[in-house]
PDB file of N, CA and C in Angstrom:
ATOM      1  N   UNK A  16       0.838  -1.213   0.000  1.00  0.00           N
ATOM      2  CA  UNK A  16       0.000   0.000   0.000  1.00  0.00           C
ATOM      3  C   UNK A  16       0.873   1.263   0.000  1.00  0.00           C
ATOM      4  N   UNK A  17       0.601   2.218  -0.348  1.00  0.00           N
ATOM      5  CA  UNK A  17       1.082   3.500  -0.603  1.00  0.00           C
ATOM      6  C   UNK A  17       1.210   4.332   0.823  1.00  0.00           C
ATOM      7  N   UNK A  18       2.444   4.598   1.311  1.00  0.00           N
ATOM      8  CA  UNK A  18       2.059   5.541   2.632  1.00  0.00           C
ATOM      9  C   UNK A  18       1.029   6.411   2.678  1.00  0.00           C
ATOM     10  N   UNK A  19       0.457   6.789   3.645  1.00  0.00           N
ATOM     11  CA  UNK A  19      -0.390   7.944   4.346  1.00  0.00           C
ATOM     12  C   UNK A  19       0.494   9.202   4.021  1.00  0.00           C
ATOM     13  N   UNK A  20       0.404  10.175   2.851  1.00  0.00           N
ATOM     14  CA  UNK A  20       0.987  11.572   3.227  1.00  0.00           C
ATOM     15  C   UNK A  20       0.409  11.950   4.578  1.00  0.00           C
ATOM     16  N   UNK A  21      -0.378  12.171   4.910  1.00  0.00           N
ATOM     17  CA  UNK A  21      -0.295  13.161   6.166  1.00  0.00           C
ATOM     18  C   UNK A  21      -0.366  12.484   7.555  1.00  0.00           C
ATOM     19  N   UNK A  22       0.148  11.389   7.468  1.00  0.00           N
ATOM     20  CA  UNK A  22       0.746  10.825   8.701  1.00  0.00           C
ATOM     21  C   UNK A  22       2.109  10.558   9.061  1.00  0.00           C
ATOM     22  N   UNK A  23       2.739  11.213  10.030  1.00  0.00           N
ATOM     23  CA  UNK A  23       4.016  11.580  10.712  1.00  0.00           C
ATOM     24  C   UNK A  23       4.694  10.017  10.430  1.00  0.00           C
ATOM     25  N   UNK A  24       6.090  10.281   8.744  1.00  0.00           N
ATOM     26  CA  UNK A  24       6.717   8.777   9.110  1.00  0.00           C
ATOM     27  C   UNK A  24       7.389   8.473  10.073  1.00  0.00           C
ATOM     28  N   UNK A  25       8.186   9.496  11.173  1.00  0.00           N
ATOM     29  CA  UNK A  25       9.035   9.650  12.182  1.00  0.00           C
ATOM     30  C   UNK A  25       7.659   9.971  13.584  1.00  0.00           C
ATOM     31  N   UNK A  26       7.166   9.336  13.830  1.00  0.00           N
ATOM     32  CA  UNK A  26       6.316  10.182  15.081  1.00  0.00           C
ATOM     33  C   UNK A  26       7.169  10.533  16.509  1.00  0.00           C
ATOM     34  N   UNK A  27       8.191  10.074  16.855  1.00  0.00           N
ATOM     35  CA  UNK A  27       9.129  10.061  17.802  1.00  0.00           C
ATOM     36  C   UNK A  27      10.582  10.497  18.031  1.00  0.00           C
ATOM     37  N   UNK A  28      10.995  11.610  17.020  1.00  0.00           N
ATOM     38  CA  UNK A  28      12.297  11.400  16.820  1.00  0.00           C
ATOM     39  C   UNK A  28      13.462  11.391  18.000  1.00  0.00           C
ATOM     40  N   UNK A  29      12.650  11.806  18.935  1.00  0.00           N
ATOM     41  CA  UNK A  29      13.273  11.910  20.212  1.00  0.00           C
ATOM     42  C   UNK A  29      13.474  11.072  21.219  1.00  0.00           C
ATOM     43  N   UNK A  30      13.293   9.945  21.343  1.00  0.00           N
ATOM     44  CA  UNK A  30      12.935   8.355  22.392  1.00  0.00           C
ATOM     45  C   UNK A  30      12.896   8.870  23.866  1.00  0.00           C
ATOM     46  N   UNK A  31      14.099   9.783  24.451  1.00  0.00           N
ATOM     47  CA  UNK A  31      13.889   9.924  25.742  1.00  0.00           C
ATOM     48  C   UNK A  31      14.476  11.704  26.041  1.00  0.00           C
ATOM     49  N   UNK A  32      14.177  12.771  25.444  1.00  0.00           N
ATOM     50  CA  UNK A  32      14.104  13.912  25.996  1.00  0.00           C
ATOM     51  C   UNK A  32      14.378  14.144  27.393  1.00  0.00           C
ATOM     52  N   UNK A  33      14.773  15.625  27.749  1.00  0.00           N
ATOM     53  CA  UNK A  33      15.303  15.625  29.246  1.00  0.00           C
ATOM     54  C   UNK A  33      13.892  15.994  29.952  1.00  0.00           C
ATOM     55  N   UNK A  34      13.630  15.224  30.902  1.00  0.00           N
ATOM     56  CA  UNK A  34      12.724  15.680  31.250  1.00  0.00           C
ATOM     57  C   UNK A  34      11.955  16.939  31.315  1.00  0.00           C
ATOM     58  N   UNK A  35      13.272  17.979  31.990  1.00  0.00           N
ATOM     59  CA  UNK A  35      13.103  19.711  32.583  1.00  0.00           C
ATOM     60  C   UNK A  35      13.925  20.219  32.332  1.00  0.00           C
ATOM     61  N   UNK A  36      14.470  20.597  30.772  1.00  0.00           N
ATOM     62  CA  UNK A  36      15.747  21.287  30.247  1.00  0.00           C
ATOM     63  C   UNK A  36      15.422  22.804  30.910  1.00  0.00           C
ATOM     64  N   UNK A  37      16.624  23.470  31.785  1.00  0.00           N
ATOM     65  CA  UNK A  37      16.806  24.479  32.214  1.00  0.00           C
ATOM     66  C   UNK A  37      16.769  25.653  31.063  1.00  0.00           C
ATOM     67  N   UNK A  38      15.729  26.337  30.813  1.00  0.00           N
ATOM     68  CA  UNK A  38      15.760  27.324  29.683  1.00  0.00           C
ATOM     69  C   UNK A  38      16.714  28.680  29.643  1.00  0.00           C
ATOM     70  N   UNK A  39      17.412  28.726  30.867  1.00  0.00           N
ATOM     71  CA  UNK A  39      17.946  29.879  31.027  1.00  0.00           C
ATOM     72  C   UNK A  39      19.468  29.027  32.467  1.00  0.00           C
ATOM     73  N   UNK A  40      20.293  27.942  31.565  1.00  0.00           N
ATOM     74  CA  UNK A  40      21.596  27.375  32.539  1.00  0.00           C
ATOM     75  C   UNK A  40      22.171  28.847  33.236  1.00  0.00           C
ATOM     76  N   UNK A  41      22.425  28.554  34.150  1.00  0.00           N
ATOM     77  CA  UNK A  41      23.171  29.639  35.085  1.00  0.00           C
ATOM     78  C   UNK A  41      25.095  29.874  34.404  1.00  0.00           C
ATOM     79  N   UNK A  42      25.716  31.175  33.831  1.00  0.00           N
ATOM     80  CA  UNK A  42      26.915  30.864  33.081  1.00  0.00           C
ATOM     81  C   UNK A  42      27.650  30.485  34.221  1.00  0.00           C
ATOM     82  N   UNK A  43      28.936  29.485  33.926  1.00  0.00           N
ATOM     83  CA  UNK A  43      29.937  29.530  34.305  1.00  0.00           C
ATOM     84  C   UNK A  43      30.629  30.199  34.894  1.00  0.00           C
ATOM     85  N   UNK A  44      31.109  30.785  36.264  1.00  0.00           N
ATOM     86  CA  UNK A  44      31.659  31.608  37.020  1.00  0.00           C
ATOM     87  C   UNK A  44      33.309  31.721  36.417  1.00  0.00           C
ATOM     88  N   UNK A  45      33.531  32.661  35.996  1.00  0.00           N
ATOM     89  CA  UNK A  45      35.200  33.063  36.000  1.00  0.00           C
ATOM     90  C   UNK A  45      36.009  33.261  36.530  1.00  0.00           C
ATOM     91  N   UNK A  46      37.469  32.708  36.147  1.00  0.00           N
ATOM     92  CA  UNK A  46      38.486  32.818  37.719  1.00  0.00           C
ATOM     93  C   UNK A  46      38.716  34.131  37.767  1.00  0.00           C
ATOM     94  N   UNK A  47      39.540  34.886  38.390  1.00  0.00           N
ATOM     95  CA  UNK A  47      39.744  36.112  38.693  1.00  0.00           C
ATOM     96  C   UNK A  47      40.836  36.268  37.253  1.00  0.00           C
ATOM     97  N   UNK A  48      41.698  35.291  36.876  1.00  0.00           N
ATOM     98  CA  UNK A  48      42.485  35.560  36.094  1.00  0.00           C
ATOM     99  C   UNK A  48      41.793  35.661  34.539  1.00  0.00           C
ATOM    100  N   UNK A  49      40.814  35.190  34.387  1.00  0.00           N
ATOM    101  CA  UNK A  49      39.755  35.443  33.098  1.00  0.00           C
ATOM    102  C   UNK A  49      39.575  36.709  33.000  1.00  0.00           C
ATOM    103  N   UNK A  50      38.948  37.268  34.136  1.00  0.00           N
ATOM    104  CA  UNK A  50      38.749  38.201  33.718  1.00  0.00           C
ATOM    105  C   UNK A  50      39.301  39.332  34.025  1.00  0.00           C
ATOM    106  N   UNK A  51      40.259  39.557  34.341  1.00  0.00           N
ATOM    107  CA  UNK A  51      41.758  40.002  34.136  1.00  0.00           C
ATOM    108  C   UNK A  51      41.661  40.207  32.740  1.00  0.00           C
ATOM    109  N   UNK A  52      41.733  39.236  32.383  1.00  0.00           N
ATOM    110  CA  UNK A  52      42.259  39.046  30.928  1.00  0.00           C
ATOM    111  C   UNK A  52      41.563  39.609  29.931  1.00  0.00           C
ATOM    112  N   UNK A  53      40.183  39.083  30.626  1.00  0.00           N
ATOM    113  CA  UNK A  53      38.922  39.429  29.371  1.00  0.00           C
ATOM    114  C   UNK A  53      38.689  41.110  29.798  1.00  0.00           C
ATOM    115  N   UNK A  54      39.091  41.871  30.578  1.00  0.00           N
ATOM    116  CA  UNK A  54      39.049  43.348  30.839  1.00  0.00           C
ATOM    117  C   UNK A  54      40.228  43.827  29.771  1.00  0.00           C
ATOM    118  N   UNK A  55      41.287  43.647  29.779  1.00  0.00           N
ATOM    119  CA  UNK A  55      42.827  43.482  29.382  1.00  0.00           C
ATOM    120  C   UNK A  55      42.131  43.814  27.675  1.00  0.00           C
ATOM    121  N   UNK A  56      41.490  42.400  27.287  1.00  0.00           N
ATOM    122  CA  UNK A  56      40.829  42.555  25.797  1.00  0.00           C
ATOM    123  C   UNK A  56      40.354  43.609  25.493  1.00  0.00           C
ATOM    124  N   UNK A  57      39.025  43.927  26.559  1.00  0.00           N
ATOM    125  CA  UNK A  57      38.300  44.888  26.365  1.00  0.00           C
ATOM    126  C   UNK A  57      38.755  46.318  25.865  1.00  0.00           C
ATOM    127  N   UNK A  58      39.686  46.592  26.586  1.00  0.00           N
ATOM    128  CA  UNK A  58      40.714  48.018  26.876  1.00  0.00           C
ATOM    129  C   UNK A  58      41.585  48.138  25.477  1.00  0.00           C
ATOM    130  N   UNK A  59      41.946  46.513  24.397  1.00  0.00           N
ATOM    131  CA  UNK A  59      42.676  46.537  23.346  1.00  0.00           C
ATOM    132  C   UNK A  59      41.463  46.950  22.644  1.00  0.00           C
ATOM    133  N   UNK A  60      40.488  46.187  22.358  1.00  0.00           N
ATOM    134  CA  UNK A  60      39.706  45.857  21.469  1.00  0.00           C
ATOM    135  C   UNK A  60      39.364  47.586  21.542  1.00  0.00           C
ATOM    136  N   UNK A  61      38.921  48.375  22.622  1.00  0.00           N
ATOM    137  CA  UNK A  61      38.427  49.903  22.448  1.00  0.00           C
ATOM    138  C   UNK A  61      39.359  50.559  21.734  1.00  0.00           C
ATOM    139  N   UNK A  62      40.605  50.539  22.154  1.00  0.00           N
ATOM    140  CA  UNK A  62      41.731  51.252  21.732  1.00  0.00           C
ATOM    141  C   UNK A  62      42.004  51.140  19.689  1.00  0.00           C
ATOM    142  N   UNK A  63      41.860  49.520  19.788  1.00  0.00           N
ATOM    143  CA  UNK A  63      42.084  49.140  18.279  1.00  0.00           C
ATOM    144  C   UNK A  63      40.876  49.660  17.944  1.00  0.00           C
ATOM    145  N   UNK A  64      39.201  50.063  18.205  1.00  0.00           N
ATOM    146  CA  UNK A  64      37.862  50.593  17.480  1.00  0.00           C
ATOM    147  C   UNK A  64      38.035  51.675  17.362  1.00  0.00           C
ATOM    148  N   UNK A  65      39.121  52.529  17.869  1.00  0.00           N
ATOM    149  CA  UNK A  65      39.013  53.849  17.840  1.00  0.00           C
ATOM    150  C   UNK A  65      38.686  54.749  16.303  1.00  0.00           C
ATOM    151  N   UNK A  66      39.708  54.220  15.593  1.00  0.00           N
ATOM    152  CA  UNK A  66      39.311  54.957  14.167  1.00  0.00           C
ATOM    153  C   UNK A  66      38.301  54.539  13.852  1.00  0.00           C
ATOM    154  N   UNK A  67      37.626  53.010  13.911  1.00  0.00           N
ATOM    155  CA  UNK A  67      36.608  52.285  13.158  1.00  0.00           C
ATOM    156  C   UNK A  67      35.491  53.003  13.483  1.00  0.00           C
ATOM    157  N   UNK A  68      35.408  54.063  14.844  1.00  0.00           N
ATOM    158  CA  UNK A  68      34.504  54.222  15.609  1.00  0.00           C
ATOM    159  C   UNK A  68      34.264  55.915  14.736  1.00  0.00           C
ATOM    160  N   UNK A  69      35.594  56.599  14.775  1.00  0.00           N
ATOM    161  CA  UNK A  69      35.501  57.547  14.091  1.00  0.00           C
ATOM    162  C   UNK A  69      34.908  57.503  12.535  1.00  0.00           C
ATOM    163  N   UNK A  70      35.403  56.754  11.872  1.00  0.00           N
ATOM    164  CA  UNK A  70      35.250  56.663  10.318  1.00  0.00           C
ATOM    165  C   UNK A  70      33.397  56.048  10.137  1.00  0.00           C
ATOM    166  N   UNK A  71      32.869  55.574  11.404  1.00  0.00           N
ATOM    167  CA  UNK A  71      31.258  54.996  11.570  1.00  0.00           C
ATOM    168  C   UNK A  71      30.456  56.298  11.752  1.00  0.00           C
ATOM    169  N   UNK A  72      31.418  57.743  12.652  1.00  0.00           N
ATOM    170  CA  UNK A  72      30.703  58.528  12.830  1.00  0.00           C
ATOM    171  C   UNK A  72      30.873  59.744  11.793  1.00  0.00           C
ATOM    172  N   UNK A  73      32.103  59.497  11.207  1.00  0.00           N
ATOM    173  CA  UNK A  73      31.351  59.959   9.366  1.00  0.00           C
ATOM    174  C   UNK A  73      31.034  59.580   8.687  1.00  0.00           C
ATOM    175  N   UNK A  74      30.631  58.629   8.716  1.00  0.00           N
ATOM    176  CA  UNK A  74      29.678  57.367   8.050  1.00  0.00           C
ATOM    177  C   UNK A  74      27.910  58.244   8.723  1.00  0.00           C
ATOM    178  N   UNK A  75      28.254  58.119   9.376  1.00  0.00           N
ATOM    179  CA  UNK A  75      26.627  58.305  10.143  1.00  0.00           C
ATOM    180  C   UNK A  75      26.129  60.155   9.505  1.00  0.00           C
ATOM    181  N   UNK A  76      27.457  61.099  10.147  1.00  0.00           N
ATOM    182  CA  UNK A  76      27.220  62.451   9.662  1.00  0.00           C
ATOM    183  C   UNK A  76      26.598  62.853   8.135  1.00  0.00           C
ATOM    184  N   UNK A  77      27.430  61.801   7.245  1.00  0.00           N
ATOM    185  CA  UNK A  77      26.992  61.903   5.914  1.00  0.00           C
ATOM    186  C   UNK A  77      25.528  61.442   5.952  1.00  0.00           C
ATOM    187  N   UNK A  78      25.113  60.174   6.058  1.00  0.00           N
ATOM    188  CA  UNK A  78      24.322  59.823   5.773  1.00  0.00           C
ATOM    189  C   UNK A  78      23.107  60.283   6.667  1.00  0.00           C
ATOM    190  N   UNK A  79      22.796  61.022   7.471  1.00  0.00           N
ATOM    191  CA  UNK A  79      21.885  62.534   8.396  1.00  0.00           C
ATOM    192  C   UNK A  79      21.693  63.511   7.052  1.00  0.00           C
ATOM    193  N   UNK A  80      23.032  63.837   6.788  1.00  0.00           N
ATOM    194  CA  UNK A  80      22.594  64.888   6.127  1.00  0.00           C
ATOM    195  C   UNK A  80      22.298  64.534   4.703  1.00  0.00           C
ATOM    196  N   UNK A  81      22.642  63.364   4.107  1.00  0.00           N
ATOM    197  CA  UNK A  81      21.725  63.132   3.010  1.00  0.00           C
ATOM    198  C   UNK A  81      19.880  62.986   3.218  1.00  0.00           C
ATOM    199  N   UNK A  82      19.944  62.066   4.397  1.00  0.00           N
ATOM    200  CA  UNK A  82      18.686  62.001   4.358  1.00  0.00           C
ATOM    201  C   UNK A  82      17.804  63.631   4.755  1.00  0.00           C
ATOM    202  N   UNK A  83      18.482  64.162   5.038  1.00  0.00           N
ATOM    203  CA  UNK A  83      17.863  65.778   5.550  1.00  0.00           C
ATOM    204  C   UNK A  83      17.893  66.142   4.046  1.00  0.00           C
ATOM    205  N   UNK A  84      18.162  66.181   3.289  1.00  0.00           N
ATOM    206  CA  UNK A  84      18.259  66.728   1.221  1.00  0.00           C
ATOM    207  C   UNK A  84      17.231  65.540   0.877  1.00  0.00           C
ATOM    208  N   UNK A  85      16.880  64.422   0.867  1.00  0.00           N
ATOM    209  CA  UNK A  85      16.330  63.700   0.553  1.00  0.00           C
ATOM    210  C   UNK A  85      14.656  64.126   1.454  1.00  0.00           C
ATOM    211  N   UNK A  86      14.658  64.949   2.591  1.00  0.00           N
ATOM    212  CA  UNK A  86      13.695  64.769   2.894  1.00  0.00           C
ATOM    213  C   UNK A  86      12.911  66.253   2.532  1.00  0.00           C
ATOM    214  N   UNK A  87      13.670  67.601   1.785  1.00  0.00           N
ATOM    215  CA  UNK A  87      13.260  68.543   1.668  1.00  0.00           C
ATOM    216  C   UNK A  87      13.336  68.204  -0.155  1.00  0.00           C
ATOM    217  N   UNK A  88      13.575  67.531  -0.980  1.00  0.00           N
ATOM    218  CA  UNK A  88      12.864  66.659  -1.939  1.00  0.00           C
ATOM    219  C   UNK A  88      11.606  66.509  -1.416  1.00  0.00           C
ATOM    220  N   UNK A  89      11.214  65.502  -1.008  1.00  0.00           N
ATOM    221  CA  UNK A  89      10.355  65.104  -0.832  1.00  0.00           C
ATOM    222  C   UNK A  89       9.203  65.629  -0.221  1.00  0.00           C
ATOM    223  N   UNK A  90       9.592  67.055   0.356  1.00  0.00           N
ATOM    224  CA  UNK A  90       8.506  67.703   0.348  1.00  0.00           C
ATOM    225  C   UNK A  90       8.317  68.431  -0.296  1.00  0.00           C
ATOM    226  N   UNK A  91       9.407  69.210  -1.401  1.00  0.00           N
ATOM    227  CA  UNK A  91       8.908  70.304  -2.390  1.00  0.00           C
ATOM    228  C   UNK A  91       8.351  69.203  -3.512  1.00  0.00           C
ATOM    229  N   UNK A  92       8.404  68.014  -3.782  1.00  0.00           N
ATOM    230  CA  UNK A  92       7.594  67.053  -4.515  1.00  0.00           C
ATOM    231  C   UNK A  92       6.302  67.008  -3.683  1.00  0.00           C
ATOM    232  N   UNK A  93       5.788  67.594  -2.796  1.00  0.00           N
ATOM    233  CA  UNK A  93       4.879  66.837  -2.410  1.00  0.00           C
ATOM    234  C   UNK A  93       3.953  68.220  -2.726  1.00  0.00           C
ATOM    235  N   UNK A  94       4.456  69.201  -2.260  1.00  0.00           N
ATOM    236  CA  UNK A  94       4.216  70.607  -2.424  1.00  0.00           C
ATOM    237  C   UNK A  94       3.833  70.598  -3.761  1.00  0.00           C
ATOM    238  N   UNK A  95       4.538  70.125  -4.470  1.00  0.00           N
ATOM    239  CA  UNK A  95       4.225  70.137  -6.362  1.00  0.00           C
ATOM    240  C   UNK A  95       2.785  69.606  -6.541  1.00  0.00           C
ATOM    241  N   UNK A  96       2.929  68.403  -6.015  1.00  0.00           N
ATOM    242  CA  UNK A  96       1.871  67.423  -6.334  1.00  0.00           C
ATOM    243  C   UNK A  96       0.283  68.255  -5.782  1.00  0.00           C
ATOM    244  N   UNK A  97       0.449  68.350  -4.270  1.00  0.00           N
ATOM    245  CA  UNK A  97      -0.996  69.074  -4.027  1.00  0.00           C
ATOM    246  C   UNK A  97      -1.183  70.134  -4.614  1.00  0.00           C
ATOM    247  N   UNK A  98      -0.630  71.012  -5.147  1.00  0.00           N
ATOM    248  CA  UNK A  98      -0.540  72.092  -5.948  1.00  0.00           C
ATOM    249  C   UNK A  98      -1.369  71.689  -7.223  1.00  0.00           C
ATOM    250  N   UNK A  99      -0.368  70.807  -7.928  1.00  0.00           N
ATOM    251  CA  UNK A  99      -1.136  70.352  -8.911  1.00  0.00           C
ATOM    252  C   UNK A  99      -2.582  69.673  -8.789  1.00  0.00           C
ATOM    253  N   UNK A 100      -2.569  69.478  -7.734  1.00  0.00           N
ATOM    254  CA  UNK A 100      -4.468  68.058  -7.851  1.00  0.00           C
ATOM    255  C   UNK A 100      -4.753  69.620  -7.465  1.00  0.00           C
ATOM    256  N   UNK A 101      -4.663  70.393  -6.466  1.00  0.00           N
ATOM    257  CA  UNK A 101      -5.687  71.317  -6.226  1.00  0.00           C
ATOM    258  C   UNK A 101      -5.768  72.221  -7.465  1.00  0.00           C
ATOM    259  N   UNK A 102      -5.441  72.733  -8.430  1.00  0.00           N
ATOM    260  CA  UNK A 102      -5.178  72.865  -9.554  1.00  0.00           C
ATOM    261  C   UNK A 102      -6.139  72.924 -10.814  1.00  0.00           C
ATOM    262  N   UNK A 103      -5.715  70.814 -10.370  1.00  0.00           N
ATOM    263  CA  UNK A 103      -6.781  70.392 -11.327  1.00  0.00           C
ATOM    264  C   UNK A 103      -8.199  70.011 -10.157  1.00  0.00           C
ATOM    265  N   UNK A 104      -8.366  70.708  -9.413  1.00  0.00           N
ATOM    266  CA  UNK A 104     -10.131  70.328  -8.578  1.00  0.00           C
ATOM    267  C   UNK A 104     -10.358  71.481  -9.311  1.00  0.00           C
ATOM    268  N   UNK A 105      -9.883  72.879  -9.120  1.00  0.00           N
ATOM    269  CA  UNK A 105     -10.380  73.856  -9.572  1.00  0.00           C
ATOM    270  C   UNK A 105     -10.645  73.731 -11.011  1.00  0.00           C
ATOM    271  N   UNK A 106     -10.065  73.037 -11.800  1.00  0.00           N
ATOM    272  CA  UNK A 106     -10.639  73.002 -13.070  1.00  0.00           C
ATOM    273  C   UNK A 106     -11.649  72.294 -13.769  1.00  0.00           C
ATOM    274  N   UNK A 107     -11.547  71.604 -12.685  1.00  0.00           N
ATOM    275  CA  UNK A 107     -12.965  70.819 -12.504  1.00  0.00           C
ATOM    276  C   UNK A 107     -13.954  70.782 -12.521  1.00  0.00           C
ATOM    277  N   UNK A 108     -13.563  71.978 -11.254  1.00  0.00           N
ATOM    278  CA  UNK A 108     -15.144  72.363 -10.510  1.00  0.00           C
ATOM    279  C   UNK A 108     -15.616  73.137 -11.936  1.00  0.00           C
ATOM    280  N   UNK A 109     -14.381  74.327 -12.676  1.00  0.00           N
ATOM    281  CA  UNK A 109     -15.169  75.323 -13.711  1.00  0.00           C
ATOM    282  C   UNK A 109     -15.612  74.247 -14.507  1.00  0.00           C
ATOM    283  N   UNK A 110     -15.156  72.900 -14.808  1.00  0.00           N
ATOM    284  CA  UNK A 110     -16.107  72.552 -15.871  1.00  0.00           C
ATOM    285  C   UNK A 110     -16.934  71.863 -15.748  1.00  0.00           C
ATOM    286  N   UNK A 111     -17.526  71.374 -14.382  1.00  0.00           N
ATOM    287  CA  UNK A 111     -18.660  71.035 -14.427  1.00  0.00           C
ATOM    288  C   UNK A 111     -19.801  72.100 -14.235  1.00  0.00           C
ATOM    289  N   UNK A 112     -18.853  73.502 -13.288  1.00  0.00           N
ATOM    290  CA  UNK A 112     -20.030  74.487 -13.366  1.00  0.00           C
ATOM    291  C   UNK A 112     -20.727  74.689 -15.433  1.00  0.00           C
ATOM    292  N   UNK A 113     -19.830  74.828 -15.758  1.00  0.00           N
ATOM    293  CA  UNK A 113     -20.152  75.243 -17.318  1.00  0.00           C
ATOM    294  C   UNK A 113     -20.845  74.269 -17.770  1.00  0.00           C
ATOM    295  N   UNK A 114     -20.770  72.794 -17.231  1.00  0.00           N
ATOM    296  CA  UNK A 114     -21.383  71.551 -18.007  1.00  0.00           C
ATOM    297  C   UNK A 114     -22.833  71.899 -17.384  1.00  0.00           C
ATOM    298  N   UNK A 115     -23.283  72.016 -16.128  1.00  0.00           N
ATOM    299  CA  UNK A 115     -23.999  72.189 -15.320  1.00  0.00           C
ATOM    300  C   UNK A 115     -24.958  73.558 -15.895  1.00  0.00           C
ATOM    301  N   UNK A 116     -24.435  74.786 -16.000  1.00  0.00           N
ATOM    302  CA  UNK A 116     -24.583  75.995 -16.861  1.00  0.00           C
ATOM    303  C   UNK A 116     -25.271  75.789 -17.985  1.00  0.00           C
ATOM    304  N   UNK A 117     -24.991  75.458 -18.844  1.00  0.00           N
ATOM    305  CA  UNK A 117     -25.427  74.810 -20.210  1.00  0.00           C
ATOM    306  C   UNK A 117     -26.256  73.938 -20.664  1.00  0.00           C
ATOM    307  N   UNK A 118     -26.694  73.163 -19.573  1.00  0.00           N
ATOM    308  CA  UNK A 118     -27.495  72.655 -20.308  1.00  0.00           C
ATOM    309  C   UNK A 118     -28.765  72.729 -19.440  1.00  0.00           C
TER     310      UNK A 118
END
């Protein structure tokens, strides 16, 4: 016979799961000399980000002030646009008054 598609060929893949897996293990306590060490890193690792940190914050300056040009676009486009529909309502309105008028 042809398997069942919609019946599970694996229904068990697990045989014996932990009963009460701890969702949140408590970390590992560090010797004093870890973190020594891992402070030691810290203090390189800042020292070595220093330019990376600078060259991110003209990274960032530029890209403020593009989006500040990008956003006074976007409102003299927008300025255009209602301009124009209000524009064309008013021309509207005269030609339905005249359609309205006329007949």
């Amino acid at each position: 016979p042809s398997p069942n598609p919609y019946t599970n060929p694996n229904p068990n893949p697990n045989p014996n799961p932990d009963p009460n897996p701890n969702p949140n293990p408590k970390p590992k306590r560090k010797s004093l000399a870890e973190l020594v060490a891992s402070k030691e890193n810290v203090a390189d690792g800042a020292a070595a980000s220093q330019p990376r940190m600078q060259r991110l914050e003209g990274d960032l300056r530029r890209l403020q002030k593009d989006v500040s040009k990008m956003r006074r676009y976007v409102n003299v486009f927008i300025a255009q646009k209602s301009a124009e529909r209000a524009d064309a309502a008013v021309r509207l309105q005269a030609a339905a008054r005249r359609f309205t008028t006329h007949r």
